[in-house]
Every structure is written in structure tokens, then in C-alpha cells.
Tab-separated table of N, CA and C in Angstrom:
chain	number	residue	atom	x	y	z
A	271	UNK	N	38.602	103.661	114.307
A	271	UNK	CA	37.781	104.817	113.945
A	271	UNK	C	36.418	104.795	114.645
A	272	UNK	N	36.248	103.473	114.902
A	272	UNK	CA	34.366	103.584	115.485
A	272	UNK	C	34.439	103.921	116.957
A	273	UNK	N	35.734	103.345	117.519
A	273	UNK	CA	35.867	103.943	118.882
A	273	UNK	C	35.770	105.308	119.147
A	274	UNK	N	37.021	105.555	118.636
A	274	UNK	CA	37.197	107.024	118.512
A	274	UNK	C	35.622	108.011	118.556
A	275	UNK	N	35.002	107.781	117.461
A	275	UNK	CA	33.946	108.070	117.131
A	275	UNK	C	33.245	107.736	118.517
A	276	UNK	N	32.715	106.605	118.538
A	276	UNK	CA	32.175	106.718	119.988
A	276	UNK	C	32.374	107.542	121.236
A	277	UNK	N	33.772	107.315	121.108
A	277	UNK	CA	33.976	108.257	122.695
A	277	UNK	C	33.436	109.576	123.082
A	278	UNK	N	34.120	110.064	121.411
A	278	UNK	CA	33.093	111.300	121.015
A	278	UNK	C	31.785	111.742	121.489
A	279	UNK	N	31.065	110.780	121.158
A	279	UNK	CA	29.806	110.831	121.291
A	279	UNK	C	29.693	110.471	122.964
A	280	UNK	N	30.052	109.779	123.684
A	280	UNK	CA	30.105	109.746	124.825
A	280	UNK	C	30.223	111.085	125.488
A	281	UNK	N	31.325	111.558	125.119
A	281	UNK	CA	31.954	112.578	125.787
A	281	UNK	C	31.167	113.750	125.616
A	282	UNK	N	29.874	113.711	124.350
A	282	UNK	CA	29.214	115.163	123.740
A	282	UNK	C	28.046	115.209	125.226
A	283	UNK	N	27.807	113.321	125.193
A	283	UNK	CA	26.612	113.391	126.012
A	283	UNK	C	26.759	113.451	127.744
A	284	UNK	N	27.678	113.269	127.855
A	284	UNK	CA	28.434	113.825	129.465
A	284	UNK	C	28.443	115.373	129.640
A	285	UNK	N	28.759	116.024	128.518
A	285	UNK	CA	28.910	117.081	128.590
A	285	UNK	C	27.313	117.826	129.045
A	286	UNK	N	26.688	117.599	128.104
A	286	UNK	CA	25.137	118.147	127.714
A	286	UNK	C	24.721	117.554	128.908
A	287	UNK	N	24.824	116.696	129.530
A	287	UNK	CA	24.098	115.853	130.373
A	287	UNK	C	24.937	117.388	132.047
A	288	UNK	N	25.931	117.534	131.905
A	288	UNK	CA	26.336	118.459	133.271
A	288	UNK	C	25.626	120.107	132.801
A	289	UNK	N	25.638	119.994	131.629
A	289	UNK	CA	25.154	121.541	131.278
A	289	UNK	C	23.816	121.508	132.277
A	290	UNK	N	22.736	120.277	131.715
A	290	UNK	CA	21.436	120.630	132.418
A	290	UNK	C	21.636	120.684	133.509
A	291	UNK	N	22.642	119.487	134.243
A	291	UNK	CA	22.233	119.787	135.702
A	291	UNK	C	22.543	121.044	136.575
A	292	UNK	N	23.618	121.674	136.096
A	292	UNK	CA	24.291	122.902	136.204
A	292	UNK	C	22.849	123.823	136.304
A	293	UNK	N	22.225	123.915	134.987
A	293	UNK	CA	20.951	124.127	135.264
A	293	UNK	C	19.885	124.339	135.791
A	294	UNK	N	20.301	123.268	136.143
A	294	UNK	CA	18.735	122.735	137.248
A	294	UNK	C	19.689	123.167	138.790
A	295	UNK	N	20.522	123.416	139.410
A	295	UNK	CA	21.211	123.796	140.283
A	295	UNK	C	20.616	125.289	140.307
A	296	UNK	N	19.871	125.630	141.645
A	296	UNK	CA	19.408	127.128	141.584
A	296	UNK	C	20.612	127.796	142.137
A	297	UNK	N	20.787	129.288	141.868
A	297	UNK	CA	21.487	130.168	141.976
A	297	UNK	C	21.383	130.588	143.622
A	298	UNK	N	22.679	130.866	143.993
A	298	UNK	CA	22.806	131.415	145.596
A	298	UNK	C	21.413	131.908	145.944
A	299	UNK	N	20.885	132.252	147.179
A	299	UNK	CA	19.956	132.686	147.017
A	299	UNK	C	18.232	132.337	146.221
A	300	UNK	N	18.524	131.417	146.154
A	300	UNK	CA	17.458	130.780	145.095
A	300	UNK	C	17.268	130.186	145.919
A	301	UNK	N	15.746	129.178	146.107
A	301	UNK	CA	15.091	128.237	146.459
A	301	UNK	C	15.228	127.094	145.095
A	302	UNK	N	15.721	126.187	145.667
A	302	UNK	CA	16.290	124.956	145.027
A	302	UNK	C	14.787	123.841	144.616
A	303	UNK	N	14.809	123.584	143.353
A	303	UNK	CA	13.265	123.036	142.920
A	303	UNK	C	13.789	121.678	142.729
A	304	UNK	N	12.895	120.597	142.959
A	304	UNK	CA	13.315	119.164	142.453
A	304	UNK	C	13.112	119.085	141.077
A	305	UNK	N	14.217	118.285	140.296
A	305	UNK	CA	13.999	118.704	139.130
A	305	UNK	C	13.166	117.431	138.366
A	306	UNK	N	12.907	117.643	137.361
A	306	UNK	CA	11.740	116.804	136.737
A	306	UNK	C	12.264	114.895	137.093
A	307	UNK	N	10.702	114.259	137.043
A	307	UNK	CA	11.421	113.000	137.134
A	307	UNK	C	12.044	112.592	135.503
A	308	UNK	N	12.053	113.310	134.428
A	308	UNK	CA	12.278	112.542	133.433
A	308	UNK	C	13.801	113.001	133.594
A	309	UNK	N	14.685	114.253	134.085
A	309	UNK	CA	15.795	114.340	134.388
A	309	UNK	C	16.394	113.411	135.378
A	310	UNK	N	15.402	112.948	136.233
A	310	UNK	CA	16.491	112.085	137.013
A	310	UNK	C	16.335	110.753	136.388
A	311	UNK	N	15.301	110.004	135.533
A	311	UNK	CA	15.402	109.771	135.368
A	311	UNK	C	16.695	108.665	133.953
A	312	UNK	N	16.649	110.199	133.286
A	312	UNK	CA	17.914	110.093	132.567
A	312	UNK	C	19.142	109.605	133.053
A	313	UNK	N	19.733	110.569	134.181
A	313	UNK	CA	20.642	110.616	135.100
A	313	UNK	C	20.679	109.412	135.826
A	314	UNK	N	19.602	108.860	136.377
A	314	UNK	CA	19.694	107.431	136.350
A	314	UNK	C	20.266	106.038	135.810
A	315	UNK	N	19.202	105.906	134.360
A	315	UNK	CA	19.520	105.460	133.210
A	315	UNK	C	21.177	105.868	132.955
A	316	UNK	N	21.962	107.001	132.782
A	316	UNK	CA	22.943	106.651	132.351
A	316	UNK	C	24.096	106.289	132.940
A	317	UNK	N	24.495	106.312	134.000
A	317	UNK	CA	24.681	105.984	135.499
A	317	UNK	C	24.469	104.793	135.302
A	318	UNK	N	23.832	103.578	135.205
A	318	UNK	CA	23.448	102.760	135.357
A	318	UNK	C	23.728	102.084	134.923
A	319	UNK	N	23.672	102.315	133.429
A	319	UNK	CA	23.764	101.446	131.936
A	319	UNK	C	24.667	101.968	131.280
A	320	UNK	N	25.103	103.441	130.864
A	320	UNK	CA	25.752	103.912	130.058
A	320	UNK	C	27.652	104.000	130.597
A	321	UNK	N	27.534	104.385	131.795
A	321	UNK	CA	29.054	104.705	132.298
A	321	UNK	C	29.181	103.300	132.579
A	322	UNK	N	28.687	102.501	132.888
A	322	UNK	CA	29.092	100.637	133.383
A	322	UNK	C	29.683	100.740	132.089
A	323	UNK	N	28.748	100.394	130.760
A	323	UNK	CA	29.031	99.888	129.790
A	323	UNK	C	30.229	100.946	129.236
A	324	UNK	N	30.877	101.712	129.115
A	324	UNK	CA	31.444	103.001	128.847
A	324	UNK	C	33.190	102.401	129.138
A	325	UNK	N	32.979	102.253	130.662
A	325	UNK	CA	33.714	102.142	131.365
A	325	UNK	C	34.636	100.749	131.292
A	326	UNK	N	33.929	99.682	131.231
A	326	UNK	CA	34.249	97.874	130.545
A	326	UNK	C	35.043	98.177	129.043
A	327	UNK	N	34.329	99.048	128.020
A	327	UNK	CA	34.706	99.297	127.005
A	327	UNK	C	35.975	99.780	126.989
A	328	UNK	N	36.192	101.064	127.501
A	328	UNK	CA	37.606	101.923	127.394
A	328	UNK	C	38.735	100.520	128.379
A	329	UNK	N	38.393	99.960	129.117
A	329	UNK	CA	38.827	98.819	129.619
A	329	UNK	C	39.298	97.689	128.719
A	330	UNK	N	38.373	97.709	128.149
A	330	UNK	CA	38.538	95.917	126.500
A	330	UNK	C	39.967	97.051	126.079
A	331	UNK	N	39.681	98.079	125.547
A	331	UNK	CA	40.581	98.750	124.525
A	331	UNK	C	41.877	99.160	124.786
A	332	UNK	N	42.268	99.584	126.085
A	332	UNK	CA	43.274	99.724	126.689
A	332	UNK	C	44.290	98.054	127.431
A	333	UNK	N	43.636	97.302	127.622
A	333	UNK	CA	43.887	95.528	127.723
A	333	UNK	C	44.357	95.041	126.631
């Protein structure tokens, strides 16, 4: 159940996490802005730490 639950939550914050960048992606015609450092920073951070650790996990569980 806590997995489950987790993945969940994984999966809410992958989601929300492509909405912004989708976002932050300017429209045809648009001049394209760099987007904040606390967004890349995020995007960083989870990349980094979150899909490693994410990824080992769904790994333990499926092993």
C-alpha cells in the first residue's frame, strides 16, 4: 500500500512538474524567455535525486 501510494505521488509530481514546463515553452512565434532559476532549479534537483532514487526503488520492487 505505501508503494502504491508513493508512485502516486511520484507520478502527480512528474506530471505538474511537465505542465510548468509546457508552460514555460513559448508559443510559435513567441520569443522564448529563460525560465526562472528556481524552475531549473527544481528540474535539476529532481533529475538528480528524485528519478535516481525513483528509479532503484521500482527496481528493489520488481527484483
Amino acid at each position: 500500500p505505501h508503494a502504491e501510494q508513493f508512485l502516486k505521488l511520484a507520478a502527480r509530481i512528474y506530471k505538474n512538474l511537465a505542465c510548468i514546463a509546457k508552460f514555460c515553452i513559448a508559443s510559435k512565434g513567441y520569443k522564448q524567455t529563460i525560465p526562472s532559476n528556481e524552475f531549473q532549479k527544481l528540474v535539476e534537483v529532481t533529475c538528480k535525486k528524485l528519478t535516481c532514487l525513483l528509479y532503484n526503488f521500482m527496481a528493489l520492487k520488481q527484483g
